[in-house]
PDB file of C-alpha atoms in Angstrom:
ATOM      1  CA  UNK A 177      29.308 -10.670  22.865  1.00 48.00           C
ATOM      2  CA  UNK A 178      27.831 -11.588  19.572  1.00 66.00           C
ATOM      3  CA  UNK A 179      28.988 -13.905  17.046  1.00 85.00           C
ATOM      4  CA  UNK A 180      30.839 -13.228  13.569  1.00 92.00           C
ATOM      5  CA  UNK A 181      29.258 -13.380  11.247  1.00 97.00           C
ATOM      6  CA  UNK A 182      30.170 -16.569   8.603  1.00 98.00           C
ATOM      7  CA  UNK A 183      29.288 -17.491   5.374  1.00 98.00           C
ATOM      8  CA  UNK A 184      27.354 -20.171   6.259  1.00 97.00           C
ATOM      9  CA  UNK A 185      25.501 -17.424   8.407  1.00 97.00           C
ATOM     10  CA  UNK A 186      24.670 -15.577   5.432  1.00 98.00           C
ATOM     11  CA  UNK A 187      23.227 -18.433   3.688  1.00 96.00           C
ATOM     12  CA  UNK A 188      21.087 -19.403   6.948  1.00 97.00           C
ATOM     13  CA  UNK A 189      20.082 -15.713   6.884  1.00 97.00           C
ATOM     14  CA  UNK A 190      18.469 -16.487   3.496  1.00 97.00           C
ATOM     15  CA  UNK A 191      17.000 -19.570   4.186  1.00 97.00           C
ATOM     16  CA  UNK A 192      15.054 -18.299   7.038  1.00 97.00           C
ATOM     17  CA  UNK A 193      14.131 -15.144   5.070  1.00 97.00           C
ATOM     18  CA  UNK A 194      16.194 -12.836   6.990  1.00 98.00           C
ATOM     19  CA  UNK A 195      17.719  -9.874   5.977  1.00 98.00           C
ATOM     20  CA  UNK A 196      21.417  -8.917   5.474  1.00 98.00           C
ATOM     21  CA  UNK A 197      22.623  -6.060   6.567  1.00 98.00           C
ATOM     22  CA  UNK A 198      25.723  -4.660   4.528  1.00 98.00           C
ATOM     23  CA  UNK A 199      27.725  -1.370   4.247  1.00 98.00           C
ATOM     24  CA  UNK A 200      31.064  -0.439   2.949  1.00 98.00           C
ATOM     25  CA  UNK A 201      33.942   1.084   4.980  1.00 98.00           C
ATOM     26  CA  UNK A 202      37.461   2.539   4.135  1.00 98.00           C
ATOM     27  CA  UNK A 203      39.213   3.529   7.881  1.00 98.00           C
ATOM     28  CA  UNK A 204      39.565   2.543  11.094  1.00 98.00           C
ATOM     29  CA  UNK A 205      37.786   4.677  12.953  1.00 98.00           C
ATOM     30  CA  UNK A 206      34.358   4.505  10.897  1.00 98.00           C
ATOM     31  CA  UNK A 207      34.915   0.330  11.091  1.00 98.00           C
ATOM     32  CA  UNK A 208      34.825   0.644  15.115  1.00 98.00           C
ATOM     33  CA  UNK A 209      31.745   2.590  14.758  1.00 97.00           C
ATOM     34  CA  UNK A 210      30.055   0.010  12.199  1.00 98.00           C
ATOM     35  CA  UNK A 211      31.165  -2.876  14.110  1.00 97.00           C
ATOM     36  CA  UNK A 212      28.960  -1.751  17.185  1.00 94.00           C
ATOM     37  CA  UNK A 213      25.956  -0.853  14.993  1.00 97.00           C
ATOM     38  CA  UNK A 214      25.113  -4.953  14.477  1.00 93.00           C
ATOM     39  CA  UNK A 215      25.967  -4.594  10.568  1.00 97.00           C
ATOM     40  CA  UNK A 216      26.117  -8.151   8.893  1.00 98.00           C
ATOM     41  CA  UNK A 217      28.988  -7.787   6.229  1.00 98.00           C
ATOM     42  CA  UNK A 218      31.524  -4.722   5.518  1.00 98.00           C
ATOM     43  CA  UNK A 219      32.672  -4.386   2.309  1.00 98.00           C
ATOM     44  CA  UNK A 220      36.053  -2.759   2.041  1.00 98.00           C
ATOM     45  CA  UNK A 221      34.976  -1.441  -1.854  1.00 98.00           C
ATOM     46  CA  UNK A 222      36.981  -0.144  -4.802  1.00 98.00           C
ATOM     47  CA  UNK A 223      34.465   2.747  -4.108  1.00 97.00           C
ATOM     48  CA  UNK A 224      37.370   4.281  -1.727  1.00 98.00           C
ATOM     49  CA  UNK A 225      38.481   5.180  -5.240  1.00 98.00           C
ATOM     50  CA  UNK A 226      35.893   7.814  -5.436  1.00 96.00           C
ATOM     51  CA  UNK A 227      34.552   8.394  -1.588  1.00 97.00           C
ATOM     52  CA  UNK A 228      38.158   8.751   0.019  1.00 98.00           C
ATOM     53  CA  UNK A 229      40.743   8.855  -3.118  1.00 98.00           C
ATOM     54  CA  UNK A 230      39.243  11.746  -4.979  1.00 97.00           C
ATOM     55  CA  UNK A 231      38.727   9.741  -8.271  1.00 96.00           C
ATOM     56  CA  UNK A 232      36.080  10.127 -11.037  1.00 94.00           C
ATOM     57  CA  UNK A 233      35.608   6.192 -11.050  1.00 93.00           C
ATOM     58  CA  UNK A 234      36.970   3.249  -9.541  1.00 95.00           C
ATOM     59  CA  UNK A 235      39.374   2.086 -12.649  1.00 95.00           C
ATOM     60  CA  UNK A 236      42.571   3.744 -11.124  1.00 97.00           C
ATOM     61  CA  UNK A 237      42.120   2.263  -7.538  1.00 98.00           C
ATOM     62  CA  UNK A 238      45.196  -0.756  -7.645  1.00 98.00           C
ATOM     63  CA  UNK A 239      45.961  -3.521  -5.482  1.00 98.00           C
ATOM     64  CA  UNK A 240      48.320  -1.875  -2.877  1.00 98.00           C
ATOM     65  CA  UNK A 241      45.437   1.021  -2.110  1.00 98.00           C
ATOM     66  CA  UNK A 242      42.793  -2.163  -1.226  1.00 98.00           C
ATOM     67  CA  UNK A 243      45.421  -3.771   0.967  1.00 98.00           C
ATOM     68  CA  UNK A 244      45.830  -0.775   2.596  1.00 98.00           C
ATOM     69  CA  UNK A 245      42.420   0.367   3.729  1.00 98.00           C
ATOM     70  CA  UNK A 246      41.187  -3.599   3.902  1.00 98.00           C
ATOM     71  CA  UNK A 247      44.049  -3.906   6.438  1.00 98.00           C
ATOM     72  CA  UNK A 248      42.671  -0.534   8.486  1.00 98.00           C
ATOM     73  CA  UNK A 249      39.533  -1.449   8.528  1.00 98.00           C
ATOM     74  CA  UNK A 250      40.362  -5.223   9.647  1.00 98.00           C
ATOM     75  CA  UNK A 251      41.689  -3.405  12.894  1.00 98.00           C
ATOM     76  CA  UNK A 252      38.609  -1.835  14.185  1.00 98.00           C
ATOM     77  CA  UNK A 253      36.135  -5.109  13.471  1.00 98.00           C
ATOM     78  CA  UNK A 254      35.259  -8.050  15.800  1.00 97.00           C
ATOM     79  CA  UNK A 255      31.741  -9.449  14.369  1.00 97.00           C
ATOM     80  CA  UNK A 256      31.123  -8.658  10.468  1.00 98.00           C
ATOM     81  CA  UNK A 257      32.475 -10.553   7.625  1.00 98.00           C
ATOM     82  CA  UNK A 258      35.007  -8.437   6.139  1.00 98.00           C
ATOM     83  CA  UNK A 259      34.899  -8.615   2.424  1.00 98.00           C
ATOM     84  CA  UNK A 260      37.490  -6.321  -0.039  1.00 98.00           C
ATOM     85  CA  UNK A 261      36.924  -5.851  -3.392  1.00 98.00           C
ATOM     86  CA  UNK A 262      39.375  -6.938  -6.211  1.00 98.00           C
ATOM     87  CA  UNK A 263      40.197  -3.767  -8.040  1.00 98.00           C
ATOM     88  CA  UNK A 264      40.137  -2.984 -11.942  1.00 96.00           C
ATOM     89  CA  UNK A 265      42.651  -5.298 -13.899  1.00 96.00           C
ATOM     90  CA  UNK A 266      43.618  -7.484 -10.698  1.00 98.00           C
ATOM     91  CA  UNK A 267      41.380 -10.725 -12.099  1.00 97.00           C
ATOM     92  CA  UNK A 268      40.197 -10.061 -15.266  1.00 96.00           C
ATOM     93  CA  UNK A 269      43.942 -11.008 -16.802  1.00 96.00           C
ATOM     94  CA  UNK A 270      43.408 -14.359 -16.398  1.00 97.00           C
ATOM     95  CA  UNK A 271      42.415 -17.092 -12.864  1.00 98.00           C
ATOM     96  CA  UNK A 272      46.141 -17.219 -11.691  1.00 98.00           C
ATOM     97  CA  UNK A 273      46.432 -13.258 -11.028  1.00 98.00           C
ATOM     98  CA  UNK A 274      43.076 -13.391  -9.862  1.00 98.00           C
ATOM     99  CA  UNK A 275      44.264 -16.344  -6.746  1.00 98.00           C
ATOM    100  CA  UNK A 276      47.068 -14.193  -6.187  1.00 98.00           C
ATOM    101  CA  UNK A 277      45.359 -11.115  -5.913  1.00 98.00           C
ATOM    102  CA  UNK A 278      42.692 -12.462  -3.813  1.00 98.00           C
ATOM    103  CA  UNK A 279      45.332 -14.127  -1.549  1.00 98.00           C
ATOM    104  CA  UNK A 280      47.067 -10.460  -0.986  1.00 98.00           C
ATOM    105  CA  UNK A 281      43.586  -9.255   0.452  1.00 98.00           C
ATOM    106  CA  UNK A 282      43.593 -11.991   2.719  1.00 98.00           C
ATOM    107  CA  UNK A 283      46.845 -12.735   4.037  1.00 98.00           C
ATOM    108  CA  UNK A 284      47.899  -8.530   4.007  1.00 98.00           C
ATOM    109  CA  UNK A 285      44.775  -7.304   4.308  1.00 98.00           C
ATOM    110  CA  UNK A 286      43.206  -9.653   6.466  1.00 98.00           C
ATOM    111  CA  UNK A 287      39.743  -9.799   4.534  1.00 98.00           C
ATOM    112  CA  UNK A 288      37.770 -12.903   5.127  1.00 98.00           C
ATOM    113  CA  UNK A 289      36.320 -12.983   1.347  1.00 98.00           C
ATOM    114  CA  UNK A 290      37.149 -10.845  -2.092  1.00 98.00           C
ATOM    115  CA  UNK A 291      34.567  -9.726  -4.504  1.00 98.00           C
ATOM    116  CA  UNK A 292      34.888  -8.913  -8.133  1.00 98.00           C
ATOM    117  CA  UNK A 293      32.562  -7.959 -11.014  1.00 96.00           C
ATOM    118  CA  UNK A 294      31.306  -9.494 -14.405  1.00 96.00           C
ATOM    119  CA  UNK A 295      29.126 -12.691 -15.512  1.00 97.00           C
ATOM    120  CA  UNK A 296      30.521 -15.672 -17.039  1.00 97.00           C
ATOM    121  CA  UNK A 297      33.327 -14.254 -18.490  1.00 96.00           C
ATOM    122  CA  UNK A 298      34.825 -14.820 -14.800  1.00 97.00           C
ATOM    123  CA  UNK A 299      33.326 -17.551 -13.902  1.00 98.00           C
ATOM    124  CA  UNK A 300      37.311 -19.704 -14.560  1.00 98.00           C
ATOM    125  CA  UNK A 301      38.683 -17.014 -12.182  1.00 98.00           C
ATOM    126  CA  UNK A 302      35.947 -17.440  -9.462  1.00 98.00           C
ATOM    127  CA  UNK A 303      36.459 -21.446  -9.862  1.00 98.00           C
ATOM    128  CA  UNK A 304      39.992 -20.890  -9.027  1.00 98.00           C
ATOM    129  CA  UNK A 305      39.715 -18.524  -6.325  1.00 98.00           C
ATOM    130  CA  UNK A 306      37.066 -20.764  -5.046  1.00 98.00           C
ATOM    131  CA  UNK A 307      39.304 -24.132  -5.057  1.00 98.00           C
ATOM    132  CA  UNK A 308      42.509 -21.945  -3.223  1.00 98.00           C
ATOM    133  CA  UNK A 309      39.364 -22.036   0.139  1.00 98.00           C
ATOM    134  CA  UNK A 310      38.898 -17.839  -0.320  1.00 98.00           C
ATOM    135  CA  UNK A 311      35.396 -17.135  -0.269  1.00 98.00           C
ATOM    136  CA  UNK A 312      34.037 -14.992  -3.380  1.00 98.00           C
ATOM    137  CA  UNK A 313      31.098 -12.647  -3.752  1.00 98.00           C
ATOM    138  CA  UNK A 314      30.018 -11.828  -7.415  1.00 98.00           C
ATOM    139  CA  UNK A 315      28.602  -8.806  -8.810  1.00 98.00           C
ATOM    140  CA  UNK A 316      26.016  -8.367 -11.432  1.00 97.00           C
ATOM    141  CA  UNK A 317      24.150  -5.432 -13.040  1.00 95.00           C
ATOM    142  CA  UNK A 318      25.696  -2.120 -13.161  1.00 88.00           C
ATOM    143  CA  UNK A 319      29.491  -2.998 -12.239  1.00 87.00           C
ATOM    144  CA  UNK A 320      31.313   0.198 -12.209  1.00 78.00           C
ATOM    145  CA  UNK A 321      34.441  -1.108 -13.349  1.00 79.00           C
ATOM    146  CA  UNK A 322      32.435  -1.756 -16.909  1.00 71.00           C
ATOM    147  CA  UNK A 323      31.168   1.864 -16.576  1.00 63.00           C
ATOM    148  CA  UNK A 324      33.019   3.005 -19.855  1.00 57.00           C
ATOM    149  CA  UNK A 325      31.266   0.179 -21.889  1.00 62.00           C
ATOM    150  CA  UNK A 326      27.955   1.026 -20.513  1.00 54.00           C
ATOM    151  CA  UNK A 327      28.653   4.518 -21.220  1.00 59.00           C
ATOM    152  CA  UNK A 328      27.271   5.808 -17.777  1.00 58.00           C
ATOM    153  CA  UNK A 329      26.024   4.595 -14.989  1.00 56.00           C
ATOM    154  CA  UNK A 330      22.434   3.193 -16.295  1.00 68.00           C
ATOM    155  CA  UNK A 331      19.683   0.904 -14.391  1.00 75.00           C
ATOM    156  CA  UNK A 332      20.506  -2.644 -15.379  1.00 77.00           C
ATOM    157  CA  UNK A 333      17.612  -5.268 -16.518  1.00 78.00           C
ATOM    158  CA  UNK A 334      15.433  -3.268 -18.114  1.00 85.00           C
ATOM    159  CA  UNK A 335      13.802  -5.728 -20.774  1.00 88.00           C
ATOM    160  CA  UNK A 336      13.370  -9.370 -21.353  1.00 93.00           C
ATOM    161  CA  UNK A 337      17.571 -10.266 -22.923  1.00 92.00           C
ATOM    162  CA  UNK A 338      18.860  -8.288 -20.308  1.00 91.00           C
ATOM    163  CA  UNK A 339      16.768 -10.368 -17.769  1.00 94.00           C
ATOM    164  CA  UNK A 340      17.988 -13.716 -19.290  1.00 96.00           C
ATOM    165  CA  UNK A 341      21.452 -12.669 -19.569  1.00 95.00           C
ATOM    166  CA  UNK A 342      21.431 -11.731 -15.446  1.00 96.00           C
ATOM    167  CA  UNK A 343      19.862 -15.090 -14.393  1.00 97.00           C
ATOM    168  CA  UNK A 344      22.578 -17.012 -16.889  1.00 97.00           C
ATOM    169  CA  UNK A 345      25.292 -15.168 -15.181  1.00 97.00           C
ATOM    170  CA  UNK A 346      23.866 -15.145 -11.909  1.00 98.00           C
ATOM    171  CA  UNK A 347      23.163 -19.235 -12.028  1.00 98.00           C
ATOM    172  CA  UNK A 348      27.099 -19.750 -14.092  1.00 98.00           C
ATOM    173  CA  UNK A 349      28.657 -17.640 -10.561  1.00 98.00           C
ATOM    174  CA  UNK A 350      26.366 -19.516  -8.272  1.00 98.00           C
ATOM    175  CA  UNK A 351      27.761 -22.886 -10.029  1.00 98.00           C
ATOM    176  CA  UNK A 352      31.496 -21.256  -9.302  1.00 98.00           C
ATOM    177  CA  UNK A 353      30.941 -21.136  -5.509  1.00 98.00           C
ATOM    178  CA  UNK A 354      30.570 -17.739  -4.808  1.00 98.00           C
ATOM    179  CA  UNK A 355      28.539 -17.267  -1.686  1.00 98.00           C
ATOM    180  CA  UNK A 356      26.619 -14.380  -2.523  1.00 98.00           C
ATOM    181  CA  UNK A 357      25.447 -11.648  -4.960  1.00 98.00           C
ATOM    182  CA  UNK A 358      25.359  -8.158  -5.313  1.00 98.00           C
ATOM    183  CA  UNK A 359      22.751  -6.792  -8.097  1.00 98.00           C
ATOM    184  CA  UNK A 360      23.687  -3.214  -8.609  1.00 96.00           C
ATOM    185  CA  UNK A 361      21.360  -0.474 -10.434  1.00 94.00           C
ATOM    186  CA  UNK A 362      19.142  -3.736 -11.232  1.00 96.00           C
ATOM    187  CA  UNK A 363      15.461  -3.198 -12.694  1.00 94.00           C
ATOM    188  CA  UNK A 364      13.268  -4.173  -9.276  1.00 96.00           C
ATOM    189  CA  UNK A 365      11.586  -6.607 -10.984  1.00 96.00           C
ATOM    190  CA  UNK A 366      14.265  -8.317 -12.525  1.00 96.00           C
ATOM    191  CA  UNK A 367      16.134  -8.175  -9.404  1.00 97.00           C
ATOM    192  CA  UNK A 368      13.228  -9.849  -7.769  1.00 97.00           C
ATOM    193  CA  UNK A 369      13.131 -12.839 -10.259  1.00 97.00           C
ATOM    194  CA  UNK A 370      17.495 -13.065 -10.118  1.00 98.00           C
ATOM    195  CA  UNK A 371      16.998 -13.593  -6.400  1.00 98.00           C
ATOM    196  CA  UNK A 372      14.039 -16.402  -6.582  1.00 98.00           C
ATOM    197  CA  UNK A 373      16.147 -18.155  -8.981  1.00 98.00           C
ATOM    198  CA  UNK A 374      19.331 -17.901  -7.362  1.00 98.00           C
ATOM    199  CA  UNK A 375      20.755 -20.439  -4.417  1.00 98.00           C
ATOM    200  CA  UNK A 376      23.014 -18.185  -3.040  1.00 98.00           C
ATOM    201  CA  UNK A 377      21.870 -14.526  -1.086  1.00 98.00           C
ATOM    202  CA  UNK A 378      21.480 -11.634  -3.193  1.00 98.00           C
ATOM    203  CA  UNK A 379      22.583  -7.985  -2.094  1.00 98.00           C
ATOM    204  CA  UNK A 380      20.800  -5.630  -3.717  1.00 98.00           C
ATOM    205  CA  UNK A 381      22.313  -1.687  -4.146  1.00 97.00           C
ATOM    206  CA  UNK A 382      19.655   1.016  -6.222  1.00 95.00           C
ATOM    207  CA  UNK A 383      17.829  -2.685  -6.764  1.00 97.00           C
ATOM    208  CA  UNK A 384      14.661  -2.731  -4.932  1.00 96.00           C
ATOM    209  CA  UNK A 385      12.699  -4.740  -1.954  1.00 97.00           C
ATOM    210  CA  UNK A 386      13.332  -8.210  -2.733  1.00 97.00           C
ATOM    211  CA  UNK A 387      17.228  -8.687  -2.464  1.00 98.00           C
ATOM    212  CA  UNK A 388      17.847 -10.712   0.287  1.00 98.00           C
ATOM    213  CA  UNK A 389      19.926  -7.916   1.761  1.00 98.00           C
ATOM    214  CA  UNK A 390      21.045  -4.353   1.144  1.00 98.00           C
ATOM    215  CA  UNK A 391      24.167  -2.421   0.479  1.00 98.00           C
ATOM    216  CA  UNK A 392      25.349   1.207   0.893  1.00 98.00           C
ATOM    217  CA  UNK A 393      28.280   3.477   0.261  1.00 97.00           C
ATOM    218  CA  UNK A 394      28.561   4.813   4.144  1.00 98.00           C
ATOM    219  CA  UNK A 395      29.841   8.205   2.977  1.00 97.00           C
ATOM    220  CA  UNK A 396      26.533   8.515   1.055  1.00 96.00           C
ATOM    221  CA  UNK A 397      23.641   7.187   4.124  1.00 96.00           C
ATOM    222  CA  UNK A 398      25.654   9.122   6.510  1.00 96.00           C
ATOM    223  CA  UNK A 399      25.299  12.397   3.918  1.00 96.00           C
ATOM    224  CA  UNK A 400      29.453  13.545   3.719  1.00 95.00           C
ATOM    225  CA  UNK A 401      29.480  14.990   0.382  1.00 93.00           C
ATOM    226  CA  UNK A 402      27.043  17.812   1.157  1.00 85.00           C
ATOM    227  CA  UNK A 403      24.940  18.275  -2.120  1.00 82.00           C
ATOM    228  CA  UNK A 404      25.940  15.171  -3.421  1.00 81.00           C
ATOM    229  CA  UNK A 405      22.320  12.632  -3.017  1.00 79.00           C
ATOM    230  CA  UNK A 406      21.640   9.228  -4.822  1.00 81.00           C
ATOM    231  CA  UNK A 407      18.242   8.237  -5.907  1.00 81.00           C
ATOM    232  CA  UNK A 408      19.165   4.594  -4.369  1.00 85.00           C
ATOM    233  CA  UNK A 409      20.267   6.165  -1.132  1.00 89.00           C
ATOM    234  CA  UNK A 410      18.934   6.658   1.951  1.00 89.00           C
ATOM    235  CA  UNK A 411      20.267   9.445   4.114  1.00 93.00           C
ATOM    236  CA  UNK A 412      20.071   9.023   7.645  1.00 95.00           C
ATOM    237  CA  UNK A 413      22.211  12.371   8.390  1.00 95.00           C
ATOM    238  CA  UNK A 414      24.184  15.201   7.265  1.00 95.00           C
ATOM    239  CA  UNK A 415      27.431  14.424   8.846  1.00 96.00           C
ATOM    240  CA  UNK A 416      29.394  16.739   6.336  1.00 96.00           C
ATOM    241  CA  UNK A 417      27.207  19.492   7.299  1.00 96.00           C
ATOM    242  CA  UNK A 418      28.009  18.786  10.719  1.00 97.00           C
ATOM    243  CA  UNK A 419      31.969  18.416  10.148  1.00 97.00           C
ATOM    244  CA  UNK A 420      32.164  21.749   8.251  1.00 96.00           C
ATOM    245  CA  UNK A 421      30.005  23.502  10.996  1.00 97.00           C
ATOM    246  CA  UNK A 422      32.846  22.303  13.916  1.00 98.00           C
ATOM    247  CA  UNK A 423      34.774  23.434  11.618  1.00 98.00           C
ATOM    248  CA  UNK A 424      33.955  26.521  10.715  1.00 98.00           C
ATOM    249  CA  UNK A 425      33.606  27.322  14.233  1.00 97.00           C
ATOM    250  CA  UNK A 426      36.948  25.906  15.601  1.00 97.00           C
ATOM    251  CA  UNK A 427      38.743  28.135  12.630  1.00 98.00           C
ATOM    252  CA  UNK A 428      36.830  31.137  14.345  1.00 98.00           C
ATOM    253  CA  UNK A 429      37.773  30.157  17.833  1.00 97.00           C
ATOM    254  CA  UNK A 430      41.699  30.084  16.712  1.00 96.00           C
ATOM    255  CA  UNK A 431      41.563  33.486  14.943  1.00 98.00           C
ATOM    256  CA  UNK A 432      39.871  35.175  18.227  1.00 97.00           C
ATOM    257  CA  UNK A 433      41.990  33.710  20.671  1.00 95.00           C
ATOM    258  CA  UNK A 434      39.143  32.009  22.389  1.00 94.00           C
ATOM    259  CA  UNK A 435      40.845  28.622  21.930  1.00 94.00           C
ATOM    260  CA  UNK A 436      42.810  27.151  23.047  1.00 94.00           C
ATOM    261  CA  UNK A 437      41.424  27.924  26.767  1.00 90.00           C
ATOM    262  CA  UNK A 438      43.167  27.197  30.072  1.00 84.00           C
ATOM    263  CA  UNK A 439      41.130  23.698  29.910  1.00 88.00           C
ATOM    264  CA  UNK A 440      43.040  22.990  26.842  1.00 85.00           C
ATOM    265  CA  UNK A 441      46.935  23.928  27.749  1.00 87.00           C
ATOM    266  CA  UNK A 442      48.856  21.877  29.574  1.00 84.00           C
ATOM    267  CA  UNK A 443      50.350  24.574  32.958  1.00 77.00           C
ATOM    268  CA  UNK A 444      47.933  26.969  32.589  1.00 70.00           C
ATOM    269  CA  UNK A 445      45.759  26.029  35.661  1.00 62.00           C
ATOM    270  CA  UNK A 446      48.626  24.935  37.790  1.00 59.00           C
ATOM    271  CA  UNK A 447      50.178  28.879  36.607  1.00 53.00           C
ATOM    272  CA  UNK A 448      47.033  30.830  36.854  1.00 54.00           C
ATOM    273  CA  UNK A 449      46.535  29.107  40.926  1.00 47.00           C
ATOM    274  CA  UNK A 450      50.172  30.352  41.744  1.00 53.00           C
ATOM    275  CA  UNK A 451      49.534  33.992  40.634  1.00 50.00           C
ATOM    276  CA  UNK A 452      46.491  34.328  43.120  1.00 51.00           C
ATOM    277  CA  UNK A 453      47.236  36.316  46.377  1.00 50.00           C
ATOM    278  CA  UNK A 454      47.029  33.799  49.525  1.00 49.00           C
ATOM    279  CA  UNK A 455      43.577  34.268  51.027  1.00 49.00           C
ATOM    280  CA  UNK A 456      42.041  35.169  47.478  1.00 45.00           C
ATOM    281  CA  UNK A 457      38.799  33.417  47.065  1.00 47.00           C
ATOM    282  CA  UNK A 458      39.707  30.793  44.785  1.00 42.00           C
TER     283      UNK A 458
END
């Protein structure tokens, strides 16, 4: 049986010029699959907002719904680090809501770490998430809770300021303690020179080659919104496809009578034996 994986592990992983492996999840049943597929970190992300929820963006996603599906998918892991995101309005109020908020996702959800979003400007709630022993993952670049004030969501990094402003918030977080950073929607090149300069791993999404590690929105590498593609992501199926086909088919199967079958009611075998003649070839 493998290990789980630690932060410590993650830093290691970065030392030795490994790569980390990291993908979101929302359920149960998807985090038993993950958790056999050798995946480094899950992130339980305010992304269910949009990928399970049935939100435009991730602002209205509150604190009860990221217990809630940190807690589900806590069930069905035994090796990843489980971290949960901190939702829209749960840190940014100031570094005591932030503790307490990060201490639900623990202690109710079970998570193992919290991530939020933002540069300096949270660098006091970090600090005191930090000092309460909860592990904390920043978030730099294109942080969708921001996504009014960037009015869209636009590649991050693009020109020298921007570049200076991501390695000052990038080395203000790594001062904090978190153990690791995601650079979202990040220019490649300036994601490149964040990660050479930073101490802690950096996990790049839509952010090029040289993050230490990669993550993805499952729902979009496992292709469930059919139609619905992302420049930064890879699809390694069409799973929605496939879930419409069955389906499709099992509506048919219903409407002609074809299911359900003897195989599939409970009596039917036993009634079908005890109408044939004795003798009758069976």
């Amino acid at each position: 049986m493998k290990t789980r994986t630690t932060v410590p592990h993650l830093r290691r992983l970065k030392q030795r010029g490994d790569r980390i492996v990291m993908l979101t999840c929302y359920d149960y049943a998807t985090a038993l699959l993950i958790d056999g597929a050798g995946v480094d970190v899950v992130l339980v992300g305010d992304s269910v907002g949009t990928t399970v929820l049935g939100h435009e963006t991730t602002i209205p996603v509150t604190m009860d719904d990221m217990v809630r599906h940190t807690r589900a998918v806590r069930r069905g892991l035994t090796r990843p680090l489980l971290v949960a995101d901190l939702p829209f309005l749960s840190y940014q109020v100031g570094p005591e809501d932030a503790l307490r908020n990060a201490g639900r996702l623990v202690q109710e959800g079970g998570a193992e770490a919290v991530k939020l979003e933002g540069g300096l400007a949270v660098v006091p709630a970090v600090e005191r998430i930090v000092a309460a022993g909860i592990p904390v993952m920043g978030h730099l670049g294109l942080t969708p809770q921001s996504v009014h004030a960037f009015g869209g969501y636009r590649v991050q990094g693009r020109d020298e300021a921007s570049l200076e402003r991501l390695l000052a918030d990038a080395a203000a977080l790594a001062e904090a303690g978190v153990f690791a950073l995601v650079l979202e929607l990040v220019h490649a090149e300036t994601a490149r020179q964040v990660t050479a300069a930073a101490p802690v791993p950096t996990i790049g999404i839509g952010s090029g080659p040289h993050c230490d590690g990669q993550v993805q929105v499952v729902h979009d590498i496992l292709g469930l919104f059919p139609g619905q593609a992302f420049r930064h992501a890879a699809r390694y199926a069409e799973v929605g496809e496939l879930i419409q086909g069955c389906v499709t088919r099992y509506a048919a199967d219903v409407r002609s009578g074809r299911f359900p079958a003897a195989p599939h009611s409970v009596g039917m075998d036993e009634a079908a034996a005890e109408a044939q003649p004795p003798g009758s070839a069976k």
